[in-house]
Amino acid sequence: MAFSLFTSKNRIINLVINDHSIRFLELKQTNPPGAQKWGERLLPPGIISNGKIIDIDSLANILEECIDDWKIQRRSVCFIVPDQLVIIRKVTVPAEIQDDEMKGYLYLELGSSIHLPFEEPFFDFFSLSNNGKTKDLLLFAAPEQHVMEYAELFTSLKLNPIAADISPLALYRLFHGLGLANQNEKLIIVQIDLTHVNLCIFEDSVPVIMRPFSLPFNLDQWDIKRGSVDMLELQFIGDTDEMVIQFEDIFKELLKILDFYRYSLSSEKQDVSRFLLTGDHPMLQAIVNEMKERFEVPVDLLSLDDKLHGKTGSMPANFLLSLGLALKEVK
């Protein structure tokens, strides 16, 4: 699933923009595909909040500088819709509705049989089951206003936005592409970034529930410097008790979504069979270690066995989401 805008295959750039950073990655057209080049820029607080653009002028100025620095002028762009904007819902529709008629039907049902917490959604769907009378769909939706703000920003800077994706699907695409997925698996992707967390449970390759939430972030509590390959390196210098509280909050939310899945969504009351952790949080390994102590379910950290090399050196783990997004262009 991806929110398609229009089609182009001309030297695609993959952008991941969140509350604290801008990252780009260009795919190397090899077999298997790899990363050609990448880069990142830290965003000051207050420009984007909970995925919504707050200061469009400042973001435009920073992005324009990035475009020049990274030499990606006039390129086609795929981008990630911020997790905080995305909703996944299971809906049931009459079986006679054909796929080419589905979007029109769903638009008509918005506000009556289908309720979303925002008007004018930007959405796509994925077909699940069909019993002859009805069929179940997964509806992926986001507020059109906020998604188009990103697309229009790119266009104003002479980039060509061609598609938008969501982070759980991009991460699962990479996970599957690395040959790590198992059949009939109940997997929860735990994506922990510097300013937010996204939890998403997959049944086989289908995301069935997603829960994003924000993390407190104070830039003054972090020491930031450029690493050996010109990537940002952050080290926490604040009160360690505050970080412990953040970790505990993450574990509480994780238990909540696991209980909800166990007793509400899964008809057979099944538990997840594996945790897959990823994200750009500098203390991710410490979280992995703590989860291995707390949970009996296997805990894996998404990583590449062989480091990818491109024009800018070895690809950091912060770019795994960008790489998963880029793999969408590989058919």
XYZ file of C-alpha atoms in Angstrom, residues 12-247:
236
model
C 13.917 8.908 -7.079
C 14.937 10.496 -3.778
C 13.427 9.069 -0.576
C 12.705 11.589 2.175
C 11.883 10.870 5.812
C 10.898 14.006 7.724
C 9.900 13.862 11.383
C 9.740 16.281 14.309
C 13.521 16.372 14.748
C 15.197 15.584 11.424
C 15.226 15.413 7.638
C 16.838 12.369 6.003
C 17.283 11.467 2.368
C 18.445 8.310 0.643
C 19.008 7.454 -2.992
C 18.894 3.818 -4.023
C 21.702 2.248 -5.999
C 20.249 0.407 -8.983
C 22.076 -2.870 -8.434
C 20.997 -6.446 -7.810
C 20.416 -6.715 -4.902
C 19.690 -2.984 -4.597
C 21.716 -0.930 -2.138
C 22.044 2.624 -0.909
C 23.878 5.016 -3.224
C 24.037 8.090 -0.986
C 22.284 9.570 2.019
C 22.293 12.531 4.374
C 20.543 14.039 7.394
C 19.847 17.406 8.980
C 18.646 18.022 12.545
C 15.564 20.225 12.851
C 15.205 22.811 15.639
C 12.225 22.223 17.973
C 8.934 23.822 16.977
C 9.157 23.526 13.202
C 7.232 20.231 13.094
C 5.163 18.953 16.032
C 3.406 15.575 16.114
C 4.002 15.279 12.384
C 2.249 18.569 11.561
C 4.171 21.430 9.988
C 4.088 24.402 12.383
C 6.609 26.776 10.783
C 6.375 26.247 7.033
C 8.756 29.096 6.147
C 11.576 27.813 8.364
C 11.084 24.264 7.106
C 11.164 25.480 3.502
C 14.414 27.398 4.119
C 16.090 24.405 5.787
C 14.882 21.969 3.140
C 16.114 24.293 0.403
C 19.559 24.264 2.015
C 19.431 20.464 2.179
C 18.498 20.212 -1.494
C 21.532 22.321 -2.406
C 23.906 20.501 -0.023
C 22.754 17.059 -1.140
C 22.522 18.059 -4.828
C 19.036 16.642 -5.294
C 17.494 19.506 -7.270
C 14.473 18.710 -9.440
C 14.309 15.090 -8.382
C 11.279 12.833 -7.949
C 10.468 12.227 -4.277
C 8.843 9.480 -2.238
C 8.157 10.427 1.382
C 6.888 8.946 4.626
C 3.624 10.278 6.062
C 4.390 11.006 9.748
C 3.136 8.204 11.993
C 1.122 10.585 14.177
C -1.102 11.449 11.193
C -1.885 7.874 10.124
C -4.825 5.729 11.168
C -5.335 2.052 10.326
C -8.932 0.793 10.502
C -10.592 -2.485 9.582
C -13.848 -1.916 7.706
C -16.468 -4.225 6.207
C -18.082 -3.499 2.844
C -20.518 -5.343 0.539
C -18.775 -8.037 -1.486
C -20.151 -6.742 -4.780
C -18.099 -3.513 -4.556
C -15.280 -3.881 -7.059
C -11.763 -2.648 -6.319
C -11.948 0.056 -8.988
C -15.153 1.330 -7.331
C -13.900 1.009 -3.764
C -12.481 4.492 -3.192
C -15.673 6.107 -4.399
C -17.725 3.852 -2.111
C -15.501 4.573 0.879
C -15.780 8.326 0.302
C -19.570 8.037 0.340
C -19.516 6.058 3.589
C -17.249 8.491 5.457
C -19.157 9.995 8.358
C -21.928 7.380 8.236
C -20.687 3.784 8.453
C -16.995 4.761 8.488
C -15.863 7.236 11.140
C -12.479 8.937 11.167
C -11.226 11.646 13.559
C -10.667 14.076 10.686
C -12.453 15.282 7.569
C -11.221 14.987 3.995
C -8.900 11.995 4.432
C -6.113 10.918 2.145
C -6.428 7.129 2.080
C -5.743 3.776 0.514
C -6.980 0.264 1.312
C -5.859 -3.344 1.404
C -8.267 -6.242 0.807
C -8.418 -8.946 3.477
C -11.184 -11.585 3.385
C -14.333 -12.123 1.304
C -17.157 -14.428 2.434
C -19.325 -13.804 -0.627
C -21.640 -11.335 1.129
C -19.152 -8.943 2.667
C -15.436 -8.349 2.490
C -13.047 -6.886 5.006
C -10.564 -4.154 4.175
C -7.772 -2.416 6.000
C -8.185 1.309 5.563
C -5.070 3.488 5.787
C -5.976 7.148 6.234
C -4.385 10.495 7.048
C -5.670 14.082 6.958
C -5.372 15.247 3.368
C -4.547 18.798 4.478
C -1.376 17.779 6.312
C -0.217 15.248 3.726
C -0.644 17.789 0.930
C 1.281 20.402 2.913
C 4.340 18.199 2.550
C 3.666 17.459 -1.122
C 3.081 21.149 -1.923
C 6.230 22.124 -0.023
C 8.279 19.747 -2.169
C 6.654 21.079 -5.327
C 7.373 24.687 -4.326
C 11.061 23.748 -4.045
C 10.968 22.180 -7.524
C 10.949 18.597 -6.299
C 8.455 16.158 -7.812
C 6.419 14.273 -5.150
C 5.264 10.977 -6.645
C 4.144 8.812 -3.691
C 3.746 8.714 0.070
C 4.147 5.638 2.245
C 3.801 4.803 5.940
C 6.693 3.741 8.143
C 5.446 0.273 9.280
C 5.033 -0.869 5.674
C 8.424 0.529 4.673
C 10.116 -1.206 7.620
C 8.334 -4.497 6.945
C 9.341 -4.247 3.285
C 12.986 -4.096 4.373
C 12.471 -6.843 6.977
C 10.933 -9.109 4.343
C 13.533 -8.167 1.756
C 16.297 -9.275 4.104
C 14.684 -12.721 4.290
C 13.849 -12.386 7.993
C 10.057 -12.793 7.833
C 8.401 -16.065 8.853
C 5.066 -17.467 7.683
C 2.083 -17.177 10.057
C 4.058 -14.828 12.276
C 2.519 -12.330 14.691
C 5.142 -9.608 14.704
C 5.198 -6.254 16.464
C 7.471 -3.593 15.031
C 8.615 -1.276 17.816
C 9.970 1.873 16.201
C 11.621 4.135 18.788
C 12.809 7.502 17.520
C 14.171 10.470 19.395
C 10.819 12.257 19.667
C 8.202 9.558 19.189
C 7.403 5.835 19.258
C 5.289 3.830 16.840
C 4.002 0.345 17.675
C 2.526 -1.754 14.862
C 1.365 -5.384 14.995
C 1.553 -7.459 11.810
C -0.260 -10.697 11.081
C 1.892 -12.225 8.374
C 2.572 -9.193 6.156
C -0.562 -7.224 7.107
C -0.499 -4.428 9.725
C -3.607 -4.807 11.899
C -3.096 -2.187 14.594
C -0.840 0.828 14.955
C -0.307 3.120 17.941
C 2.011 6.155 17.743
C 2.828 8.390 20.713
C 5.243 11.217 21.430
C 8.293 11.244 23.697
C 9.400 14.303 25.694
C 12.425 15.856 24.020
C 14.657 18.656 25.308
C 17.494 19.516 22.954
C 19.529 20.935 25.860
C 19.774 17.426 27.350
C 21.701 16.082 24.367
C 25.245 16.607 23.184
C 25.262 16.682 19.370
C 28.272 16.362 17.113
C 29.161 15.168 13.639
C 30.556 11.652 13.380
C 33.267 10.228 11.175
C 30.951 9.834 8.167
C 29.346 13.258 8.699
C 26.324 11.755 10.434
C 24.822 13.176 13.611
C 25.854 11.540 16.893
C 23.734 12.303 19.964
C 24.679 11.531 23.553
C 22.291 12.042 26.457
C 23.725 14.406 29.110
C 20.544 15.086 31.075
C 19.042 13.506 34.189
C 19.195 9.742 33.761
C 16.061 9.355 35.901
C 14.091 11.193 33.207
C 15.307 8.744 30.581
C 14.373 5.800 32.800
C 10.852 7.236 33.100
C 10.656 7.494 29.293
C 11.672 3.862 28.949
